[in-house]
Coordinates of C-alpha atoms and ligand atoms in Angstrom, one line a residue:
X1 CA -54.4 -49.0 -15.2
X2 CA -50.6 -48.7 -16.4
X3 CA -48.9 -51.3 -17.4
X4 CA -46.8 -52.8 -14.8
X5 CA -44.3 -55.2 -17.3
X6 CA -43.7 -52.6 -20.1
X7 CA -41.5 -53.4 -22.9
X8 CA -37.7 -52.5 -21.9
X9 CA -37.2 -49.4 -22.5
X10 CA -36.2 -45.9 -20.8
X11 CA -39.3 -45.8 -19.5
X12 CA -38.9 -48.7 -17.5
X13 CA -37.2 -47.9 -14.0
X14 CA -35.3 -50.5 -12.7
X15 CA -33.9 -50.0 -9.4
X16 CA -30.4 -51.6 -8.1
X17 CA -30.2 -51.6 -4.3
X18 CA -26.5 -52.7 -3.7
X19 CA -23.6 -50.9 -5.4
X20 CA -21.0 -53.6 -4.4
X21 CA -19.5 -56.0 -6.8
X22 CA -22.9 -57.6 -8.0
X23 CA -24.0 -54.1 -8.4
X24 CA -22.7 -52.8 -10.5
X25 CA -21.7 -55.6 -12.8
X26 CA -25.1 -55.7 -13.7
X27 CA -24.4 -51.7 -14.7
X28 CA -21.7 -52.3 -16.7
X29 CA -23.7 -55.7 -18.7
X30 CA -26.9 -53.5 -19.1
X31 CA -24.6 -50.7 -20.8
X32 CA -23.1 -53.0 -23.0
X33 CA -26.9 -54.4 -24.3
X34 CA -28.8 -52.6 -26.6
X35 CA -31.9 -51.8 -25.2
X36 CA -31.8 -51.1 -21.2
X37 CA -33.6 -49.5 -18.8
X38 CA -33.8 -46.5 -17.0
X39 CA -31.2 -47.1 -13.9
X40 CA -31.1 -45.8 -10.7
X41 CA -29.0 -47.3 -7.8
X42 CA -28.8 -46.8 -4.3
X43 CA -25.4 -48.1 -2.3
X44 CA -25.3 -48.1 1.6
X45 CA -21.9 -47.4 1.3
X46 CA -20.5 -43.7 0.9
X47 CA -17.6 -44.7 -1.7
X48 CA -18.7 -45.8 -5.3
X49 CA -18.8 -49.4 -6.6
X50 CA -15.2 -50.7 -5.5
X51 CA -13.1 -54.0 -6.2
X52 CA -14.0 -55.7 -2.8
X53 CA -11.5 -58.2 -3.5
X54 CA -8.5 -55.9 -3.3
X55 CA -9.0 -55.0 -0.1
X56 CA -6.9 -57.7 0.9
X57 CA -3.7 -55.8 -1.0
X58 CA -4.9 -53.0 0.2
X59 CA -4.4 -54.4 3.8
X60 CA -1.4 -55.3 3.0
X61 CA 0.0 -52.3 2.1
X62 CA 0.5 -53.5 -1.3
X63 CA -2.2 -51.2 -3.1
X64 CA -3.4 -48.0 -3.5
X65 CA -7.3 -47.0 -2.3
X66 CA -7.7 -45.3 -5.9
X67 CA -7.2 -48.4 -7.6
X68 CA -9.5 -50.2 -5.9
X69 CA -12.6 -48.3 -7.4
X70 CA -14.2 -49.2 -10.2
X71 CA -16.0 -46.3 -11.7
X72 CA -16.4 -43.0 -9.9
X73 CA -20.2 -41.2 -9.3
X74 CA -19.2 -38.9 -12.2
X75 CA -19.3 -42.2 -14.5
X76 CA -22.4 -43.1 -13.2
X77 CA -23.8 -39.3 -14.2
X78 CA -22.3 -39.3 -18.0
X79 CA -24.0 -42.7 -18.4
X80 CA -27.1 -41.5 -17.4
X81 CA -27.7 -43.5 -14.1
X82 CA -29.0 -42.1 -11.1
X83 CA -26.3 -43.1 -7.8
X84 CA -27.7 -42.9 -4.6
X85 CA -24.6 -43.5 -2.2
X86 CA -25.2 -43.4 1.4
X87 CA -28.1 -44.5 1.6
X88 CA -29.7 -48.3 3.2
X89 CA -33.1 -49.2 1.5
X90 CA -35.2 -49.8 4.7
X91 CA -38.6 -51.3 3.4
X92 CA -40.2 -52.1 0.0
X93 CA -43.7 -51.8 -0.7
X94 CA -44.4 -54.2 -3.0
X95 CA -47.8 -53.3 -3.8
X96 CA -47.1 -49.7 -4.7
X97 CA -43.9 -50.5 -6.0
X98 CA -41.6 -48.1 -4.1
X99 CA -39.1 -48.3 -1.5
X100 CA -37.8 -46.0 1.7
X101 CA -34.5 -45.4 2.2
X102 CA -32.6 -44.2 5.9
X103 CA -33.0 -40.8 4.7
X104 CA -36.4 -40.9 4.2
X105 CA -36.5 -41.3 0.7
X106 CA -38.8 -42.7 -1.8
X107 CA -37.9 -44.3 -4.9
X108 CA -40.4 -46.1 -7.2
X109 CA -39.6 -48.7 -9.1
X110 CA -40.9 -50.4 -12.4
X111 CA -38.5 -53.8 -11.8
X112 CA -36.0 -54.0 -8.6
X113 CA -32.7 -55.5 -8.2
X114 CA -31.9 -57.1 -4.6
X115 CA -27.7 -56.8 -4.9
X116 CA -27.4 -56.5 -1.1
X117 CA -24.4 -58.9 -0.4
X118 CA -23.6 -60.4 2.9
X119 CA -22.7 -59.6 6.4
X120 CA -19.6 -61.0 8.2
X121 CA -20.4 -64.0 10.7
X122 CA -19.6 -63.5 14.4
X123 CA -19.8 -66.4 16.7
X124 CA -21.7 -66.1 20.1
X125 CA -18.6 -65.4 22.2
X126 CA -18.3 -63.2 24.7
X127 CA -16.3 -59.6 24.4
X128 CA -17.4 -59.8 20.9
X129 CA -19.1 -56.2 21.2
X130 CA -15.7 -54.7 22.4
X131 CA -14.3 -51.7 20.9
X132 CA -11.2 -53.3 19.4
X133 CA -13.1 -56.0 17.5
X134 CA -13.5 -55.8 13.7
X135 CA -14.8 -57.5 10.8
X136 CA -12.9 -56.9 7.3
X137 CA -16.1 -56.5 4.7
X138 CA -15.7 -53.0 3.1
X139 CA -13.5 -50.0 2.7
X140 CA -14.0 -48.4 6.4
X141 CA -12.9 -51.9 7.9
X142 CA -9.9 -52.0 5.9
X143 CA -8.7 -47.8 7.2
X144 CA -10.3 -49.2 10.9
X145 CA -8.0 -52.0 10.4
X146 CA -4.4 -50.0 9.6
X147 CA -5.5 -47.7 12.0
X148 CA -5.3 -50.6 14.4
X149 CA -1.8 -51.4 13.1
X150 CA -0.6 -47.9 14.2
X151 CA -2.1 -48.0 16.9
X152 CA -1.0 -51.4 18.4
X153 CA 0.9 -54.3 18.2
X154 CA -1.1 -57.9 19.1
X155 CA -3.6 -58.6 16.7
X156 CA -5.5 -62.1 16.7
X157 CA -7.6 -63.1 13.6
X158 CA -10.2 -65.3 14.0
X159 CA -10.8 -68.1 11.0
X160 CA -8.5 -70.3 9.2
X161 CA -10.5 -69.3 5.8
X162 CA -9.7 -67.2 2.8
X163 CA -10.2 -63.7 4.6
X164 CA -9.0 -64.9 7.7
X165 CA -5.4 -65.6 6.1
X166 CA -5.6 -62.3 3.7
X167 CA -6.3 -60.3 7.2
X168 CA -3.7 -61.6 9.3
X169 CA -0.9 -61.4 6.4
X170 CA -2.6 -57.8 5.7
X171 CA -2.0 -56.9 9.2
X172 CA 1.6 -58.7 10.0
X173 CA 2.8 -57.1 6.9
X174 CA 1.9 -53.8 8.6
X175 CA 4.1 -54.6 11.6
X176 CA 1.6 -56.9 14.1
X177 CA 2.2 -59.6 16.0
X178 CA -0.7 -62.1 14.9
X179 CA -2.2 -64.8 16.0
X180 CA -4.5 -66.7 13.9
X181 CA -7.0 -69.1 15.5
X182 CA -8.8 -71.8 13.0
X183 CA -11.2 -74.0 14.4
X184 CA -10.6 -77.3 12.6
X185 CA -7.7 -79.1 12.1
X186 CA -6.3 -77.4 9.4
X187 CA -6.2 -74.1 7.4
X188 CA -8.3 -73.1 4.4
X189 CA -10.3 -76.7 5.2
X190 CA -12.9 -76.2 2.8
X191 CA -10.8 -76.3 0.1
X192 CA -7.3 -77.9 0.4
X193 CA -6.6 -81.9 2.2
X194 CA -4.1 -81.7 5.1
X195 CA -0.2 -82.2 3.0
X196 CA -1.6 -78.7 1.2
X197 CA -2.5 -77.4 4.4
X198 CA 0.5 -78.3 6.7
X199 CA 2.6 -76.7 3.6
X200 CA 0.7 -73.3 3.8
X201 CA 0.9 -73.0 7.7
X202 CA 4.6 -73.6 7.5
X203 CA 5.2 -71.4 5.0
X204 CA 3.2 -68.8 6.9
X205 CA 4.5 -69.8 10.7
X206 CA 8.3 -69.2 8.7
X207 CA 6.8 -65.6 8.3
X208 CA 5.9 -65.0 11.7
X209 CA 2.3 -65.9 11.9
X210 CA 1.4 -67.6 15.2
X211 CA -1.1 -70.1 14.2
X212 CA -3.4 -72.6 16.4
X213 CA -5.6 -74.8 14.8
X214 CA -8.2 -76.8 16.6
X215 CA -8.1 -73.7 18.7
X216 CA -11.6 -72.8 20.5
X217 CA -11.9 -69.3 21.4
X218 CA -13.6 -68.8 24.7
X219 CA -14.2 -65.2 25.4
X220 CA -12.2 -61.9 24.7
X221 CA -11.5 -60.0 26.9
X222 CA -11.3 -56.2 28.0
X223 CA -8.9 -54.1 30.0
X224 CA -9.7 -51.3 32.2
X225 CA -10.8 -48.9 29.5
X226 CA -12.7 -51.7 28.4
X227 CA -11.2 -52.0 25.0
X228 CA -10.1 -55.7 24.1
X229 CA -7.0 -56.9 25.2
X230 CA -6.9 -61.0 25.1
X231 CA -8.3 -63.7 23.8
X232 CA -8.7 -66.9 26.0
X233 CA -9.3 -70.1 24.4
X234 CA -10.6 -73.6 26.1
X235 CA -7.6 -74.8 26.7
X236 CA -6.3 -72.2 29.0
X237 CA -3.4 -69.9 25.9
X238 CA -4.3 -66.7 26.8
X239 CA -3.6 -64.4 23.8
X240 CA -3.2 -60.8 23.8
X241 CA -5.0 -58.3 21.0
X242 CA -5.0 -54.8 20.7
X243 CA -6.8 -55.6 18.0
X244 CA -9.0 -58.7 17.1
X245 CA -10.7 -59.3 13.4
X246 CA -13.7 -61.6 13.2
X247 CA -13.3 -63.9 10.0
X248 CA -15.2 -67.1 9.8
X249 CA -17.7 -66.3 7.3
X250 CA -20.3 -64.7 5.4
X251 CA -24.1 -64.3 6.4
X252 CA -26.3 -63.2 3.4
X253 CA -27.8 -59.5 3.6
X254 CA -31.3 -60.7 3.1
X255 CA -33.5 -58.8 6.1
X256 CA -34.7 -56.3 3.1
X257 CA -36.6 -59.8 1.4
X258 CA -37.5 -60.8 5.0
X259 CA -39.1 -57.4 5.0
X260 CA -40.8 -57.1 1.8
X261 CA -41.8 -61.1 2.6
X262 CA -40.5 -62.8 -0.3
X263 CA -38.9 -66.3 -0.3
X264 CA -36.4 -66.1 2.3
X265 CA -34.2 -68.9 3.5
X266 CA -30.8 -68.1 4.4
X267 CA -30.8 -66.2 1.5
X268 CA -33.8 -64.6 -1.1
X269 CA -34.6 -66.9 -2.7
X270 CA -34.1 -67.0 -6.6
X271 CA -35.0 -69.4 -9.6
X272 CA -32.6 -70.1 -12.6
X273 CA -33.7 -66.3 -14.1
X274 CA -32.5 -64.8 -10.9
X275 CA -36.3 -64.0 -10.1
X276 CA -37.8 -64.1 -6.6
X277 CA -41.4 -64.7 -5.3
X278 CA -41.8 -61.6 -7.1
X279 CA -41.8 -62.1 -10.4
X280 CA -40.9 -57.6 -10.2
X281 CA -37.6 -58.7 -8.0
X282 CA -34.7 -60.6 -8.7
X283 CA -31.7 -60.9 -6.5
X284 CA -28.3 -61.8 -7.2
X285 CA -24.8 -61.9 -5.5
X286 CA -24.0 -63.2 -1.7
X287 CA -27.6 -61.9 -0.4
X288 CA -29.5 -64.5 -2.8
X289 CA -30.1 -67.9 -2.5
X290 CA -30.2 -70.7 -5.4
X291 CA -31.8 -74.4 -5.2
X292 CA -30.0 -74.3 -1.8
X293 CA -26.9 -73.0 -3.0
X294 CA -24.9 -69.7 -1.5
X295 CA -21.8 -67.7 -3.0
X296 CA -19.1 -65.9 -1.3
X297 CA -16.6 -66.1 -5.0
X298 CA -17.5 -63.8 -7.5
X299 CA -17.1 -66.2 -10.4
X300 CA -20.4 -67.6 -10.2
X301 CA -21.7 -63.8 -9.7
X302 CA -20.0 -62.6 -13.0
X303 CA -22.8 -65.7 -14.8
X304 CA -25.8 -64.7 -12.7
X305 CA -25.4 -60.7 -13.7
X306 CA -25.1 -62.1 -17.7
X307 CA -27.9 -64.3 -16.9
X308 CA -30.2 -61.2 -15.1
X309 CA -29.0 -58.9 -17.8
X310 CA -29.9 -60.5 -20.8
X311 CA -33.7 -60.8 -18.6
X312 CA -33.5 -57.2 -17.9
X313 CA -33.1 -56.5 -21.8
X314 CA -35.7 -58.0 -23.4
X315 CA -35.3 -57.7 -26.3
X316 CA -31.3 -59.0 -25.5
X317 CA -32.9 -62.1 -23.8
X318 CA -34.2 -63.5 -27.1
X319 CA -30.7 -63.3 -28.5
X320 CA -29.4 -64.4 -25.8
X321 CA -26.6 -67.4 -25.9
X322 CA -27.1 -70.8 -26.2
X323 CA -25.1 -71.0 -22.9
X324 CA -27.5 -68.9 -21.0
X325 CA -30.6 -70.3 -22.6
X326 CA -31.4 -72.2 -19.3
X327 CA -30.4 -69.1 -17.4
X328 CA -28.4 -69.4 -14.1
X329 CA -27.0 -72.7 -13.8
X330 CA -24.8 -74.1 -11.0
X331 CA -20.9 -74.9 -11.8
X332 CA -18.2 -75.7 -9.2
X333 CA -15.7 -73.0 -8.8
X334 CA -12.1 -72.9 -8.1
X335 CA -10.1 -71.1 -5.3
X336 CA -7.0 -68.9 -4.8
X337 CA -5.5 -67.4 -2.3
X338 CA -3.8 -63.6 -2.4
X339 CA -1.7 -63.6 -0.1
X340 CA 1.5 -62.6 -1.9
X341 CA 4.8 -65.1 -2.5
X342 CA 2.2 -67.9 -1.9
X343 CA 0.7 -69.9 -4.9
X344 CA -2.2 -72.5 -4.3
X345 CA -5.1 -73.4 -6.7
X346 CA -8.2 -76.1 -5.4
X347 CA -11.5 -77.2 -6.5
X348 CA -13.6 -80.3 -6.1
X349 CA -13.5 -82.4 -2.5
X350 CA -11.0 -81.9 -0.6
X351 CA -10.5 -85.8 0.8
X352 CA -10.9 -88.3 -1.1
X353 CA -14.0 -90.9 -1.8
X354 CA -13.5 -94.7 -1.9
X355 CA -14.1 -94.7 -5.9
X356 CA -11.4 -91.9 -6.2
X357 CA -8.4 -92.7 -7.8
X358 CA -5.7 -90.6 -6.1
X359 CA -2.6 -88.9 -8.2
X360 CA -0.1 -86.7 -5.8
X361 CA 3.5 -85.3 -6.5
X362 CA 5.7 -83.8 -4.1
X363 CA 8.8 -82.2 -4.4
X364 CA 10.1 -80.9 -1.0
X365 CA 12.7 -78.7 -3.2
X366 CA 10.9 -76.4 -4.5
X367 CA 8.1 -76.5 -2.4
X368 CA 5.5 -77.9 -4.9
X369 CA 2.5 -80.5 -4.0
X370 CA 0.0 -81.9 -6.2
X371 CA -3.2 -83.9 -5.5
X372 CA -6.0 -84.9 -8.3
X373 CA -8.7 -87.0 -7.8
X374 CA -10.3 -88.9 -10.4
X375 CA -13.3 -90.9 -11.4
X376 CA -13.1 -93.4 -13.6
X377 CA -10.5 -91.2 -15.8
X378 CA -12.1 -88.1 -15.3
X379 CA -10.8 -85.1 -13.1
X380 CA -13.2 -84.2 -9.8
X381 CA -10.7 -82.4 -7.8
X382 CA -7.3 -81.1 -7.7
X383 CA -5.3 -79.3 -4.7
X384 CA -2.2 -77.1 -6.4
X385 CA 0.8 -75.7 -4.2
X386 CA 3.8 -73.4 -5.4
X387 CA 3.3 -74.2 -9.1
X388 CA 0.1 -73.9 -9.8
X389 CA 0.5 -73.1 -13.3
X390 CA -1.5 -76.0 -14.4
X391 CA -4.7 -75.2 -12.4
X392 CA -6.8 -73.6 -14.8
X393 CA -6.0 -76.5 -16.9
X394 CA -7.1 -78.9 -14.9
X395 CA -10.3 -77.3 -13.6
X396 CA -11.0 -76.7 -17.7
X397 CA -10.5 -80.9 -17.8
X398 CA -13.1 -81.2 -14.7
X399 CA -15.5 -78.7 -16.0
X400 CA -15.6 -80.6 -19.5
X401 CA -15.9 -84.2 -17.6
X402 CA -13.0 -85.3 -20.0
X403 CA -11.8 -88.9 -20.3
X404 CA -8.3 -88.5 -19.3
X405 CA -7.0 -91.8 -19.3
X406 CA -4.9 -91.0 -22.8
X407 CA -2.7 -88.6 -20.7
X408 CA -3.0 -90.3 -16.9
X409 CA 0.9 -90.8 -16.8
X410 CA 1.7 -87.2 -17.8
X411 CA -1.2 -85.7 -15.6
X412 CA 0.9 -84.8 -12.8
X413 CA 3.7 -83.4 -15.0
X414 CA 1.5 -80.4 -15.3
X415 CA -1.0 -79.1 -18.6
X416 CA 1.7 -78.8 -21.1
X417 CA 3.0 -82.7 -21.2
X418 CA -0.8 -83.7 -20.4
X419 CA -2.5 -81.8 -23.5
X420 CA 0.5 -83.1 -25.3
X421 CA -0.8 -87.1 -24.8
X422 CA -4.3 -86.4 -24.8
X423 CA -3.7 -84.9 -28.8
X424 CA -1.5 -87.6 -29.8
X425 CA -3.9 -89.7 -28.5
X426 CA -6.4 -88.3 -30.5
X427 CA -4.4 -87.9 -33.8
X428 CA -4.1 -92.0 -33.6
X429 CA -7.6 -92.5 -33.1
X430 CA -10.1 -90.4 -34.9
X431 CA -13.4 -92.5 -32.9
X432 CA -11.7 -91.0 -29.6
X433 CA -13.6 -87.8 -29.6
X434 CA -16.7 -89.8 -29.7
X435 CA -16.1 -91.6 -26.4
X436 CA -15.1 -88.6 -24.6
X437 CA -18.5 -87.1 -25.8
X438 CA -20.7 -89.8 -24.6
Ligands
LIG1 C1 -11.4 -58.8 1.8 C2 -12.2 -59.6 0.8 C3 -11.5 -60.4 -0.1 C4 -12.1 -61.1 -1.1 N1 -11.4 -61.8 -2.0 C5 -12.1 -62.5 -3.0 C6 -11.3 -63.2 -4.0 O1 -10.1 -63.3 -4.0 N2 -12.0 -63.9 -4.9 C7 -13.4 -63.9 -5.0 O2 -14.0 -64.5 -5.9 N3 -14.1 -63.2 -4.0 C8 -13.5 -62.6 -3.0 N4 -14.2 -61.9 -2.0 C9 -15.7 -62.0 -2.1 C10 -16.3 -61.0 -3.1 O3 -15.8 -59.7 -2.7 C11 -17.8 -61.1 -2.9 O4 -18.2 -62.4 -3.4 C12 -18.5 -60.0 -3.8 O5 -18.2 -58.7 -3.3 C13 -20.0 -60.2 -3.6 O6 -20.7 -59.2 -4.3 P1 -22.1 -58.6 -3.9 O7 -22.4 -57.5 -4.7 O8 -23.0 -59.8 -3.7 O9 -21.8 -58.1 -2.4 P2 -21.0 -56.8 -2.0 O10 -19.8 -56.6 -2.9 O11 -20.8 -56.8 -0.5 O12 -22.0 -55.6 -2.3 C14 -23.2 -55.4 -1.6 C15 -23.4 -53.9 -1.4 O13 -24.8 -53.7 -1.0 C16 -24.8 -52.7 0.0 N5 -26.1 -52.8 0.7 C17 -26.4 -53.8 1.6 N6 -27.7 -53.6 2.0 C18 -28.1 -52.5 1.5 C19 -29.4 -51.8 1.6 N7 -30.4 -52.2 2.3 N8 -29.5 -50.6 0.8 C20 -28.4 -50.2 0.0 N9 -27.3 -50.8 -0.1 C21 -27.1 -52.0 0.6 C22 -23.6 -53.0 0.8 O14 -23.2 -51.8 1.5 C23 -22.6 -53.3 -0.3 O15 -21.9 -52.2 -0.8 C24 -13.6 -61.2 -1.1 C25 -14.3 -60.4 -0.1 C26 -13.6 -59.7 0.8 C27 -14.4 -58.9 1.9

């Protein structure tokens, strides 16, 4: 009987389905470890591992499609890796260890690597299955989508969100009239309290966007070639759209899981090593799931691929560092938005709680708005617009729970003036560090 857990080494396949972001980070961290595995991944998509997250530039006209790819398939070959492109796993057999691709391939595999990713959201409206309708996930939705710019001039986006906003500015800054419909009652609501949010729908209705908030879409709507040609919402605007692009979120790719019948919730399910019901599959990225907790940000993808990495090495795993000892471990994350010649930086709630202590600075001038909110001296959540200079700063101060109450009257001022009391106050009082520690 062979052994199914060998030691790491080349003679231990591992296989990657997914070469997306998550993808082939993990590549690149297995590289840089001593002792790997054998590689071998398979990507549904025809293009090599790419910088999803350019897209948005590259909407927008602002990029080049070569600069958006990360390595190309020769890379792949020179490191030794086996790249499958253009090819969708379709089953796993977990009891022979080998999965089935599209194309009628097999693969076995010693360990496997669920990197699947998600699937744009669509809400059960009507006219949704028109030609005309897009999402914006992957390279062929962003040529669909400037294609559609050519082609036509009324685009609506639906969703208020991050992509929503990077879509429609994307697509007005190739020459449409858009529309942007957001169901609450403010953009970007997840993540920035109404002053922020009024100041970014401003900014963008002075650039043309046409936005409706609290808007409910009813149905779309087709013309006589049956291509979409409106959108109609509840309260009777009728909007025309040569184009419409579905944005209101993210759905994780996890049907391969639901297939091979591990833990499946809305997404695989995975412990703090990244490991599924499987102890031979981990999962990590937008298709996994963790103690209830989803990811559409790569930041808290970059930890999980150190995390599965150092597990994929094992030899690297003993050594691995004190900060991944307890393997993958939840932290909040902060947000930005790219949409160019507008600057905003949130994390933590986004209204306040009755124990919150609420600091905010405006100056109409320049276009700059502030808003922390703190707990008993320490930073929980911060909304940053125009200068957001200070953002990382403060996220830093919330990460490390610090007692900020040395530098609460410079804290608006920004990092500079704030770090500048918080080390004075720490010069004049050498027990200080002690408190903040407890
Ligand atoms: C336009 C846009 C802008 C974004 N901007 C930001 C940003 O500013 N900041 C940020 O942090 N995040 C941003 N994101 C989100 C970020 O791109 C994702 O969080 C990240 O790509 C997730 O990585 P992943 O590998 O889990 O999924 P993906 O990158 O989607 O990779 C999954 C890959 O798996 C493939 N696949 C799926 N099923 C199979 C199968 N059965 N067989 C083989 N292959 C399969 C898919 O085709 C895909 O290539 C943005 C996303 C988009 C779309």
């Amino acid at each position: 009987m062979p052994q199914r857990h060998p030691e790491t080494s080349a003679t231990d396949r591992l296989v990657i389905v997914g070469n997306g972001m998550a993808g082939h980070r993990l590549v690149e961290a297995l590289l840089a470890r001593p002792e790997r595995p054998a590689i071998t991944v398979i990507g549904a998509e025809t293009a090599p591992a790419y910088n999803r997250i350019l897209l948005s530039p590259l909407l927008a006209g602002e990029m080049e499609r070569s600069a958006l790819i990360l390595r190309s398939a020769e890379w792949y070959a020179e490191q030794g890796i086996e790249l499958v492109l253009g090819e969708r796993v379709e089953s796993i057999d977990r009891t022979s260890r080998r999965l089935t691709t599209d194309a009628g391939r097999e693969l076995d595999y010693d360990r496997l690597v669920l990197a699947t990713g998600s699937t744009p959201a669509r809400p059960p409206v009507p006219g949704l299955e028109l030609p005309g309708v897009h999402v914006f996930r992957d390279l062929h939705d962003a040529d669909a989508l400037a294609r559609a710019a050519e082609a036509g001039r009324n685009a609506v986006v639906i969703g208020g969100g991050l992509l929503g906003l990077e879509a429609a500015e994307g697509l007005r800054k190739r020459g449409m009239q858009v529309s942007l419909l957001q169901r609450e009652d403010r953009l970007m609501n997840r993540q920035l309290d109404l002053t922020a949010a009024r100041l970014l729908e401003s900014e963008l209705r002075g650039r043309g966007l046409d936005i409706h908030t609290d808007a409910q879409l009813e149905r779309l709507e087709a013309n006589a070639e049956g291509q979409v040609c409106a959108a109609l919402l509840a309260d009777g605007t009728r909007l025309a759209a040569d184009c419409v692009v579905v944005a209101i979120g993210i759905v994780p790719q996890a049907e391969l899981g639901r297939v091979a019948e591990l833990e499946v919730n809305r997404g695989v399910i995975v412990d703090e090593w990244l490991t599924t019901s499987d102890p031979a599959i981990y999962a990590l990225g937008e298709c996994c799931e963790h103690r209830g907790n989803l990811y559409g940000l790569v930041e808290p993808i970059w930890r999980q691929v150190e995390v599965l990495a150092d597990k994929l090495c094992r030899a690297n795993a003993e050594r691995a560092s004190a900060e991944r000892a307890q393997g993958y471990v939840e932290k909040p994350t902060a947000t930005k938005l790219k949409v160019s010649g507008i600057s905003l930086y949130a994390f933590g709630p986004t209204e306040p709680e009755p124990e919150h202590e609420v600091l905010s600075y405006r100056d109409p001038q320049q276009g700059d708005y502030r808003r922390l909110l703190l707990r008993d001296g320490r930073l929980e959540g911060a909304v940053l617009y125009g200068d957001t200079a200070s953002g990382p700063w403060y996220f830093e101060q919330a990460l490390a729970g610090r007692d900020l109450s040395d530098c609460r009257a410079a804290l608006l001022l920004g990092a500079a003036d704030a770090q500048a009391l918080l080390d004075d106050a720490s010069n004049e009082s050498p027990q200080r560090p002690a408190k903040e520690a407890a």
